[in-house]
Amino acid sequence: MPTTKLARLALEDGTVFHGRAFGGSLKDFEGAGEVVFNTAMCGYQEALTDLSYTGQILTMTATEMGNYGVAPEDIESAAPCVAGFVVRELSAIVSNQRATRSLSDWLADAGIPAIEGIDTRALVRRLRMGGAMRGVISSVSLADASDLDLVARARAIPSMAGANQTAKVSPRCGGTYTEALGEWAPRGGMFVETKPTPKGRAPGSRFRVAAIDCGAKRNIYRHLVERNCDVHFLPHTATAADIRALQPDGLFISNGPGDPAVVKTVIETLREVAGEVPTFGICLGHQLLALALGATTWKLKFGHRGANQPVRNLLTGRIEITSQNHGFCVDETSLRAAGGEPTHVHLNDGTLAGFRHTTKPIFSVQYHPEASPGPHDSAYLFDVFVEMMSSRKPVGAAEMERAQAALAAI
């Protein structure tokens, strides 16, 4: 059952919400970070373990959370990584035969502070009007810290702009990822079942993918493994020599947290190697590729976070409902000047959601084609990457259309 211990959420604009504590620990807790919101109806477990939320307090807009508990198979990293969690109502029961524990107990073990019982609709309206804000979740009593004290602490938190969060979550050394989608694999598509062989190699050979891991979600790697790829992940400090030593068929750059413009190590490495082999980026990886080519990025007012974000594929004209989690965006004008061409656009605000290079085998998207949670409309992009590794040519409209049509036929 939810506790009766009181807690507060204080924002830098002076707003303070009062609710009830859960998660955290048995003692008083406090968590600080940028307060953002996610519009997905479910998928709290995947969101809480998405390393892109590092340094952020996550608010879910759906009314009730925790009703299906926690299943170990559904996590996207080793443990919850958010700075705090905010919900309208924490479910008093868990109803799911796959669950092994409750959401509250799971967060408590991870030391993640959480608050329920506040008006999340009012909170989200404030974030939409004023933008993502710094905030503090605290279960410390009023006698020990007033509302004004918590607001002052929120204002003292460093801004997400200029924050290199990637250095905190990237693996310290390289390794391989071997788990495929398993029972969640789609039946059909271009490459999921045909298992193509890289050109010039023995039949049955797998594509070798070097992945710069800036905080990757596990389901991204599962999609690549499912499509006959050997995934060799590298830390964000990997050099061009480290990548070339693997002799990869393709290069992948993952999602991750923080301001892309300050992840200098990856930008410099990509500036040297991007385009030597077929290259694919997702979310932060999309931003880092654009920066390496010479484009610029900027911070969105409140970001795109949810599993219901509409995107148009400009090469095929098809609409995708996508899963997204980012607070920064690539500037389209600077991208075009750097040799990039937009391939996808976000239909809510017209921002850039994907691009390809006009002469090099490079493409990327701002959103998450692996979903988890979310719709599978964009899973075809992994097929496009495999086809690009097969042909070693820049991605075109024909490849996009063929992959989308194959996915739609499943």
CSV table of C-alpha atoms in Angstrom, one decimal:
chain,number,residue,atom,x,y,z
A,1,MET,CA,0.0,0.0,0.0
A,2,PRO,CA,1.2,3.6,-0.6
A,3,THR,CA,2.7,5.2,2.5
A,4,THR,CA,1.2,8.2,4.4
A,5,LYS,CA,4.7,9.8,4.7
A,6,LEU,CA,4.4,13.4,3.3
A,7,ALA,CA,6.6,14.6,0.5
A,8,ARG,CA,7.0,17.8,-1.6
A,9,LEU,CA,8.0,18.7,-5.2
A,10,ALA,CA,9.5,22.2,-5.5
A,11,LEU,CA,10.2,23.9,-8.8
A,12,GLU,CA,12.6,26.7,-9.5
A,13,ASP,CA,9.7,29.1,-10.4
A,14,GLY,CA,8.5,28.9,-6.7
A,15,THR,CA,5.7,26.3,-7.2
A,16,VAL,CA,5.5,23.6,-4.5
A,17,PHE,CA,3.3,20.5,-4.8
A,18,HIS,CA,2.5,18.5,-1.7
A,19,GLY,CA,1.9,14.8,-1.9
A,20,ARG,CA,2.8,11.4,-0.4
A,21,ALA,CA,6.2,9.7,-0.5
A,22,PHE,CA,7.1,6.3,-2.0
A,23,GLY,CA,10.2,4.7,-3.3
A,24,GLY,CA,13.3,6.3,-1.8
A,25,SER,CA,14.3,4.5,1.4
A,26,LEU,CA,13.1,4.1,4.9
A,27,LYS,CA,14.7,7.4,5.9
A,28,ASP,CA,14.0,10.9,4.7
A,29,PHE,CA,15.0,11.3,1.1
A,30,GLU,CA,15.7,14.1,-1.4
A,31,GLY,CA,16.3,14.1,-5.1
A,32,ALA,CA,17.1,16.9,-7.5
A,33,GLY,CA,17.1,17.3,-11.3
A,34,GLU,CA,15.3,18.7,-14.3
A,35,VAL,CA,11.6,18.0,-14.1
A,36,VAL,CA,10.2,16.6,-17.4
A,37,PHE,CA,7.0,14.8,-18.4
A,38,ASN,CA,6.2,11.7,-20.5
A,39,THR,CA,2.8,11.2,-22.1
A,40,ALA,CA,2.9,7.4,-22.5
A,41,MET,CA,-0.1,5.6,-21.1
A,42,CYS,CA,2.1,2.7,-19.9
A,43,GLY,CA,5.8,1.7,-20.0
A,44,TYR,CA,6.9,3.3,-16.7
A,45,GLN,CA,9.4,0.5,-16.1
A,46,GLU,CA,11.2,1.0,-19.5
A,47,ALA,CA,11.1,4.8,-19.0
A,48,LEU,CA,12.6,4.6,-15.5
A,49,THR,CA,15.5,2.5,-16.8
A,50,ASP,CA,16.1,4.6,-19.9
A,51,LEU,CA,19.6,6.1,-19.3
A,52,SER,CA,18.5,9.2,-21.3
A,53,TYR,CA,16.6,10.3,-18.2
A,54,THR,CA,19.7,10.5,-16.1
A,55,GLY,CA,19.7,13.8,-14.1
A,56,GLN,CA,15.9,14.2,-14.6
A,57,ILE,CA,12.8,13.9,-12.4
A,58,LEU,CA,10.3,12.1,-14.5
A,59,THR,CA,6.5,12.9,-14.4
A,60,MET,CA,4.0,10.5,-16.0
A,61,THR,CA,0.9,12.2,-17.3
A,62,ALA,CA,-1.3,9.0,-17.2
A,63,THR,CA,-3.4,8.9,-14.0
A,64,GLU,CA,-2.3,5.6,-12.4
A,65,MET,CA,1.1,4.0,-12.3
A,66,GLY,CA,2.4,0.7,-10.8
A,67,ASN,CA,-0.7,-1.4,-11.5
A,68,TYR,CA,1.2,-4.1,-13.4
A,69,GLY,CA,4.3,-4.0,-11.1
A,70,VAL,CA,7.8,-4.8,-12.3
A,71,ALA,CA,9.0,-7.6,-14.5
A,72,PRO,CA,12.8,-8.1,-14.8
A,73,GLU,CA,12.6,-8.9,-18.5
A,74,ASP,CA,11.3,-5.4,-19.3
A,75,ILE,CA,14.1,-3.2,-18.0
A,76,GLU,CA,16.3,-1.2,-20.4
A,77,SER,CA,19.4,-0.9,-18.2
A,78,ALA,CA,20.7,-2.3,-15.0
A,79,ALA,CA,18.5,-0.3,-12.6
A,80,PRO,CA,16.3,2.8,-12.4
A,81,CYS,CA,18.3,5.8,-13.4
A,82,VAL,CA,16.0,8.9,-12.9
A,83,ALA,CA,16.6,11.5,-10.3
A,84,GLY,CA,13.0,11.2,-9.1
A,85,PHE,CA,9.6,10.0,-10.1
A,86,VAL,CA,6.2,11.8,-10.0
A,87,VAL,CA,2.7,10.2,-10.4
A,88,ARG,CA,-0.9,11.2,-9.8
A,89,GLU,CA,-1.8,7.9,-8.1
A,90,LEU,CA,0.3,4.8,-7.2
A,91,SER,CA,-1.7,1.6,-7.5
A,92,ALA,CA,-2.3,-0.2,-4.2
A,93,ILE,CA,-2.2,-3.6,-6.0
A,94,VAL,CA,-0.1,-5.3,-8.6
A,95,SER,CA,-2.0,-7.4,-11.2
A,96,ASN,CA,0.4,-9.1,-13.6
A,97,GLN,CA,1.5,-12.7,-13.7
A,98,ARG,CA,4.9,-11.6,-15.0
A,99,ALA,CA,5.6,-9.2,-12.2
A,100,THR,CA,8.0,-10.1,-9.4
A,101,ARG,CA,7.6,-7.1,-7.2
A,102,SER,CA,5.8,-3.7,-6.8
A,103,LEU,CA,6.9,-0.4,-8.3
A,104,SER,CA,7.4,1.2,-4.9
A,105,ASP,CA,9.6,-1.6,-3.5
A,106,TRP,CA,11.7,-1.6,-6.7
A,107,LEU,CA,12.3,2.2,-6.5
A,108,ALA,CA,13.0,1.9,-2.8
A,109,ASP,CA,15.7,-0.7,-3.4
A,110,ALA,CA,17.3,1.6,-6.0
A,111,GLY,CA,17.1,4.6,-3.7
A,112,ILE,CA,14.9,6.6,-6.2
A,113,PRO,CA,12.7,9.3,-4.5
A,114,ALA,CA,9.1,9.4,-5.7
A,115,ILE,CA,6.0,11.3,-4.9
A,116,GLU,CA,2.3,10.5,-5.6
A,117,GLY,CA,-1.0,12.3,-4.9
A,118,ILE,CA,-0.2,15.6,-6.6
A,119,ASP,CA,-2.1,17.2,-9.4
A,120,THR,CA,0.1,16.1,-12.3
A,121,ARG,CA,-2.2,17.8,-14.8
A,122,ALA,CA,-1.4,21.2,-13.2
A,123,LEU,CA,2.3,20.3,-13.1
A,124,VAL,CA,2.5,19.4,-16.8
A,125,ARG,CA,0.6,22.6,-17.7
A,126,ARG,CA,3.2,24.6,-15.8
A,127,LEU,CA,6.1,22.7,-17.6
A,128,ARG,CA,4.5,23.2,-21.0
A,129,MET,CA,4.0,27.0,-20.4
A,130,GLY,CA,7.3,27.7,-18.6
A,131,GLY,CA,9.5,24.9,-20.0
A,132,ALA,CA,11.3,22.1,-18.3
A,133,MET,CA,12.4,23.3,-14.9
A,134,ARG,CA,14.8,22.3,-12.2
A,135,GLY,CA,13.2,20.8,-9.2
A,136,VAL,CA,13.6,18.9,-5.9
A,137,ILE,CA,11.6,16.0,-4.5
A,138,SER,CA,11.9,15.8,-0.7
A,139,SER,CA,10.3,13.9,2.2
A,140,VAL,CA,12.1,16.1,4.8
A,141,SER,CA,9.7,17.7,7.2
A,142,LEU,CA,8.7,21.4,7.0
A,143,ALA,CA,10.4,21.9,10.3
A,144,ASP,CA,13.7,20.8,8.8
A,145,ALA,CA,13.3,22.5,5.3
A,146,SER,CA,10.6,25.0,4.4
A,147,ASP,CA,9.1,25.3,1.0
A,148,LEU,CA,11.3,28.3,0.4
A,149,ASP,CA,14.4,26.2,1.3
A,150,LEU,CA,13.4,23.6,-1.3
A,151,VAL,CA,12.8,26.2,-4.0
A,152,ALA,CA,16.2,27.7,-3.3
A,153,ARG,CA,17.8,24.2,-3.7
A,154,ALA,CA,16.0,23.7,-7.0
A,155,ARG,CA,17.4,27.0,-8.3
A,156,ALA,CA,20.9,25.9,-7.3
A,157,ILE,CA,20.8,22.8,-9.5
A,158,PRO,CA,23.0,23.1,-12.6
A,159,SER,CA,21.1,23.4,-15.9
A,160,MET,CA,20.8,20.5,-18.2
A,161,ALA,CA,22.2,22.7,-21.0
A,162,GLY,CA,25.9,22.3,-20.9
A,163,ALA,CA,25.7,19.0,-18.8
A,164,ASN,CA,27.8,16.1,-20.0
A,165,GLN,CA,25.7,13.3,-18.6
A,166,THR,CA,27.0,10.8,-21.1
A,167,ALA,CA,30.2,10.5,-19.1
A,168,LYS,CA,28.2,9.2,-16.2
A,169,VAL,CA,26.4,6.4,-17.9
A,170,SER,CA,28.6,5.2,-20.8
A,171,PRO,CA,30.3,1.8,-20.1
A,172,ARG,CA,33.8,2.0,-18.8
A,173,CYS,CA,35.0,-0.6,-21.3
A,174,GLY,CA,33.8,-2.4,-24.4
A,175,GLY,CA,32.0,-5.7,-24.8
A,176,THR,CA,29.5,-7.6,-26.9
A,177,TYR,CA,25.7,-7.9,-26.7
A,178,THR,CA,24.2,-11.2,-27.7
A,179,GLU,CA,20.5,-11.2,-26.6
A,180,ALA,CA,17.9,-11.0,-29.4
A,181,LEU,CA,14.2,-10.1,-29.2
A,182,GLY,CA,13.2,-13.6,-28.4
A,183,GLU,CA,9.4,-14.1,-28.1
A,184,TRP,CA,8.9,-10.4,-28.9
A,185,ALA,CA,10.4,-10.7,-32.4
A,186,PRO,CA,8.1,-9.8,-35.3
A,187,ARG,CA,7.3,-12.5,-37.7
A,188,GLY,CA,8.4,-11.2,-41.1
A,189,GLY,CA,10.0,-8.0,-42.3
A,190,MET,CA,13.0,-7.7,-44.7
A,191,PHE,CA,15.8,-9.1,-42.6
A,192,VAL,CA,14.4,-10.6,-39.4
A,193,GLU,CA,13.9,-14.0,-40.9
A,194,THR,CA,16.0,-14.0,-44.1
A,195,LYS,CA,19.3,-13.4,-42.2
A,196,PRO,CA,21.4,-11.9,-45.0
A,197,THR,CA,25.2,-12.5,-45.2
A,198,PRO,CA,27.6,-9.5,-45.5
A,199,LYS,CA,29.1,-9.2,-49.0
A,200,GLY,CA,32.5,-10.9,-49.5
A,201,ARG,CA,32.2,-13.1,-46.5
A,202,ALA,CA,31.4,-16.8,-46.0
A,203,PRO,CA,27.7,-17.9,-46.0
A,204,GLY,CA,26.2,-17.6,-42.6
A,205,SER,CA,28.5,-14.7,-41.5
A,206,ARG,CA,27.0,-12.0,-39.4
A,207,PHE,CA,27.3,-8.2,-39.8
A,208,ARG,CA,29.8,-6.8,-37.4
A,209,VAL,CA,28.4,-3.5,-35.8
A,210,ALA,CA,30.6,-1.2,-33.7
A,211,ALA,CA,28.3,0.7,-31.3
A,212,ILE,CA,29.4,3.8,-29.5
A,213,ASP,CA,27.4,3.4,-26.2
A,214,CYS,CA,26.3,6.7,-24.7
A,215,GLY,CA,23.7,5.1,-22.5
A,216,ALA,CA,22.0,2.6,-24.9
A,217,LYS,CA,18.7,1.0,-24.3
A,218,ARG,CA,18.9,-2.8,-24.4
A,219,ASN,CA,16.1,-3.2,-26.9
A,220,ILE,CA,18.1,-1.3,-29.6
A,221,TYR,CA,20.8,-3.9,-29.4
A,222,ARG,CA,18.2,-6.7,-29.4
A,223,HIS,CA,16.9,-5.4,-32.7
A,224,LEU,CA,20.3,-5.5,-34.2
A,225,VAL,CA,21.1,-9.0,-32.9
A,226,GLU,CA,17.8,-10.2,-34.3
A,227,ARG,CA,18.8,-8.9,-37.7
A,228,ASN,CA,22.0,-11.0,-37.8
A,229,CYS,CA,24.4,-8.5,-36.3
A,230,ASP,CA,27.2,-9.0,-33.9
A,231,VAL,CA,27.1,-6.0,-31.6
A,232,HIS,CA,30.4,-4.8,-30.2
A,233,PHE,CA,29.7,-1.8,-27.9
A,234,LEU,CA,32.4,0.7,-27.0
A,235,PRO,CA,32.6,3.5,-24.4
A,236,HIS,CA,32.0,7.1,-25.4
A,237,THR,CA,35.8,7.6,-25.1
A,238,ALA,CA,36.5,5.2,-28.0
A,239,THR,CA,38.9,6.5,-30.6
A,240,ALA,CA,38.8,6.2,-34.3
A,241,ALA,CA,41.5,3.5,-34.0
A,242,ASP,CA,39.3,1.5,-31.6
A,243,ILE,CA,36.5,1.5,-34.1
A,244,ARG,CA,38.7,0.6,-37.1
A,245,ALA,CA,40.3,-2.2,-35.1
A,246,LEU,CA,37.0,-4.0,-35.1
A,247,GLN,CA,36.8,-3.8,-38.9
A,248,PRO,CA,33.0,-3.2,-38.6
A,249,ASP,CA,30.4,-3.5,-41.4
A,250,GLY,CA,28.5,-0.7,-39.8
A,251,LEU,CA,28.8,2.0,-37.0
A,252,PHE,CA,26.0,2.7,-34.6
A,253,ILE,CA,25.7,5.6,-32.1
A,254,SER,CA,23.2,5.2,-29.3
A,255,ASN,CA,20.9,7.3,-27.3
A,256,GLY,CA,22.0,8.9,-24.1
A,257,PRO,CA,21.4,11.8,-21.6
A,258,GLY,CA,22.4,15.4,-21.4
A,259,ASP,CA,23.5,18.2,-23.8
A,260,PRO,CA,25.0,16.7,-27.0
A,261,ALA,CA,27.1,19.7,-27.8
A,262,VAL,CA,29.4,19.0,-24.8
A,263,VAL,CA,30.1,15.3,-25.6
A,264,LYS,CA,33.3,16.3,-27.4
A,265,THR,CA,35.0,12.9,-27.4
A,266,VAL,CA,32.3,11.3,-29.5
A,267,ILE,CA,31.9,14.3,-31.8
A,268,GLU,CA,35.6,14.4,-32.6
A,269,THR,CA,35.7,10.6,-33.2
A,270,LEU,CA,32.7,10.8,-35.5
A,271,ARG,CA,34.2,13.7,-37.3
A,272,GLU,CA,37.0,11.4,-38.3
A,273,VAL,CA,35.2,8.1,-39.0
A,274,ALA,CA,31.6,8.9,-39.9
A,275,GLY,CA,30.9,7.7,-43.4
A,276,GLU,CA,33.8,5.3,-43.6
A,277,VAL,CA,31.2,2.5,-43.1
A,278,PRO,CA,27.4,2.7,-43.1
A,279,THR,CA,26.5,4.7,-40.0
A,280,PHE,CA,23.2,4.9,-38.0
A,281,GLY,CA,22.4,7.1,-35.0
A,282,ILE,CA,19.4,7.2,-32.6
A,283,CYS,CA,18.4,10.1,-30.4
A,284,LEU,CA,21.6,11.5,-28.9
A,285,GLY,CA,23.5,9.6,-31.6
A,286,HIS,CA,21.5,11.5,-34.2
A,287,GLN,CA,22.5,14.8,-32.6
A,288,LEU,CA,26.2,13.8,-32.3
A,289,LEU,CA,26.3,12.8,-35.9
A,290,ALA,CA,24.9,16.1,-36.9
A,291,LEU,CA,27.3,18.0,-34.7
A,292,ALA,CA,30.2,16.0,-36.2
A,293,LEU,CA,29.2,17.0,-39.7
A,294,GLY,CA,29.1,20.7,-38.7
A,295,ALA,CA,25.5,21.3,-37.7
A,296,THR,CA,24.3,22.8,-34.4
A,297,THR,CA,21.8,21.8,-31.8
A,298,TRP,CA,19.4,23.7,-29.5
A,299,LYS,CA,17.4,23.0,-26.4
A,300,LEU,CA,13.6,22.4,-26.8
A,301,LYS,CA,11.3,24.2,-24.4
A,302,PHE,CA,9.9,21.0,-22.8
A,303,GLY,CA,11.1,18.3,-25.1
A,304,HIS,CA,9.4,15.3,-26.7
A,305,ARG,CA,8.8,12.4,-24.3
A,306,GLY,CA,6.1,9.8,-24.9
A,307,ALA,CA,5.0,6.9,-27.0
A,308,ASN,CA,2.5,8.8,-29.2
A,309,GLN,CA,4.6,11.3,-31.1
A,310,PRO,CA,3.6,11.7,-34.8
A,311,VAL,CA,6.4,11.8,-37.4
A,312,ARG,CA,6.3,12.1,-41.2
A,313,ASN,CA,8.8,10.2,-43.4
A,314,LEU,CA,9.6,12.8,-46.0
A,315,LEU,CA,11.0,10.2,-48.4
A,316,THR,CA,7.9,8.0,-48.4
A,317,GLY,CA,5.2,10.3,-47.2
A,318,ARG,CA,4.1,7.7,-44.6
A,319,ILE,CA,3.2,8.8,-41.0
A,320,GLU,CA,4.7,7.0,-38.0
A,321,ILE,CA,3.6,7.1,-34.4
A,322,THR,CA,6.8,7.0,-32.5
A,323,SER,CA,8.4,6.7,-29.1
A,324,GLN,CA,10.6,9.7,-28.2
A,325,ASN,CA,12.7,11.0,-25.3
A,326,HIS,CA,14.8,14.0,-25.9
A,327,GLY,CA,15.2,17.6,-24.8
A,328,PHE,CA,17.6,18.9,-27.6
A,329,CYS,CA,17.1,19.2,-31.4
A,330,VAL,CA,19.3,19.5,-34.5
A,331,ASP,CA,19.0,22.9,-36.3
A,332,GLU,CA,17.8,22.1,-39.8
A,333,THR,CA,19.4,25.1,-41.6
A,334,SER,CA,22.9,24.3,-40.2
A,335,LEU,CA,22.4,20.6,-41.1
A,336,ARG,CA,21.6,21.4,-44.7
A,337,ALA,CA,24.7,23.5,-44.9
A,338,ALA,CA,26.7,20.6,-43.6
A,339,GLY,CA,25.5,18.2,-46.3
A,340,GLY,CA,22.6,16.7,-44.5
A,341,GLU,CA,19.1,16.2,-45.9
A,342,PRO,CA,16.0,16.0,-43.6
A,343,THR,CA,14.2,12.6,-43.9
A,344,HIS,CA,11.7,12.9,-41.0
A,345,VAL,CA,9.8,15.8,-39.4
A,346,HIS,CA,7.9,15.9,-36.1
A,347,LEU,CA,4.3,16.8,-37.0
A,348,ASN,CA,3.5,18.6,-33.7
A,349,ASP,CA,6.0,21.4,-34.0
A,350,GLY,CA,7.8,20.9,-37.4
A,351,THR,CA,11.2,20.1,-35.8
A,352,LEU,CA,13.8,17.8,-37.5
A,353,ALA,CA,13.3,14.2,-36.6
A,354,GLY,CA,15.7,12.4,-39.0
A,355,PHE,CA,18.3,13.0,-41.7
A,356,ARG,CA,20.6,11.4,-44.2
A,357,HIS,CA,23.8,12.6,-45.7
A,358,THR,CA,23.6,13.3,-49.4
A,359,THR,CA,26.9,11.6,-50.4
A,360,LYS,CA,27.9,9.4,-47.4
A,361,PRO,CA,26.2,6.2,-46.0
A,362,ILE,CA,25.0,8.1,-42.9
A,363,PHE,CA,21.4,8.4,-41.5
A,364,SER,CA,19.8,8.9,-38.2
A,365,VAL,CA,16.6,9.6,-36.3
A,366,GLN,CA,15.7,11.7,-33.3
A,367,TYR,CA,13.3,9.2,-32.0
A,368,HIS,CA,13.3,5.5,-30.8
A,369,PRO,CA,12.5,2.9,-33.5
A,370,GLU,CA,13.0,0.1,-30.9
A,371,ALA,CA,10.0,1.5,-28.9
A,372,SER,CA,10.0,-0.1,-25.5
A,373,PRO,CA,7.6,1.2,-24.7
A,374,GLY,CA,5.7,2.4,-27.8
A,375,PRO,CA,4.4,1.4,-31.3
A,376,HIS,CA,6.5,-0.6,-33.7
A,377,ASP,CA,5.9,1.7,-36.7
A,378,SER,CA,9.6,2.7,-37.0
A,379,ALA,CA,11.2,-0.7,-36.5
A,380,TYR,CA,11.8,-0.7,-40.3
A,381,LEU,CA,14.8,1.6,-39.7
A,382,PHE,CA,16.9,-1.3,-38.4
A,383,ASP,CA,16.1,-3.1,-41.7
A,384,VAL,CA,17.3,0.0,-43.6
A,385,PHE,CA,20.6,0.0,-41.6
A,386,VAL,CA,21.1,-3.7,-42.5
A,387,GLU,CA,20.4,-3.0,-46.2
A,388,MET,CA,22.8,-0.1,-46.1
A,389,MET,CA,25.5,-2.4,-44.7
A,390,SER,CA,24.7,-4.9,-47.5
A,391,SER,CA,25.0,-2.3,-50.3
A,392,ARG,CA,27.4,0.1,-48.6
A,393,LYS,CA,25.6,3.0,-50.3
A,394,PRO,CA,23.8,6.0,-48.9
A,395,VAL,CA,20.2,5.3,-47.9
A,396,GLY,CA,17.5,6.3,-50.4
A,397,ALA,CA,13.8,6.6,-50.7
A,398,ALA,CA,13.5,3.2,-52.3
A,399,GLU,CA,15.1,1.5,-49.3
A,400,MET,CA,12.9,3.4,-46.9
A,401,GLU,CA,9.7,2.5,-48.9
A,402,ARG,CA,10.7,-1.2,-49.2
A,403,ALA,CA,11.4,-1.5,-45.5
A,404,GLN,CA,8.3,0.3,-44.4
A,405,ALA,CA,6.1,-1.8,-46.7
A,406,ALA,CA,7.6,-5.0,-45.4
A,407,LEU,CA,6.9,-4.0,-41.8
A,408,ALA,CA,3.3,-2.9,-42.7
A,409,ALA,CA,2.7,-6.4,-44.2
A,410,ILE,CA,3.4,-8.2,-41.0
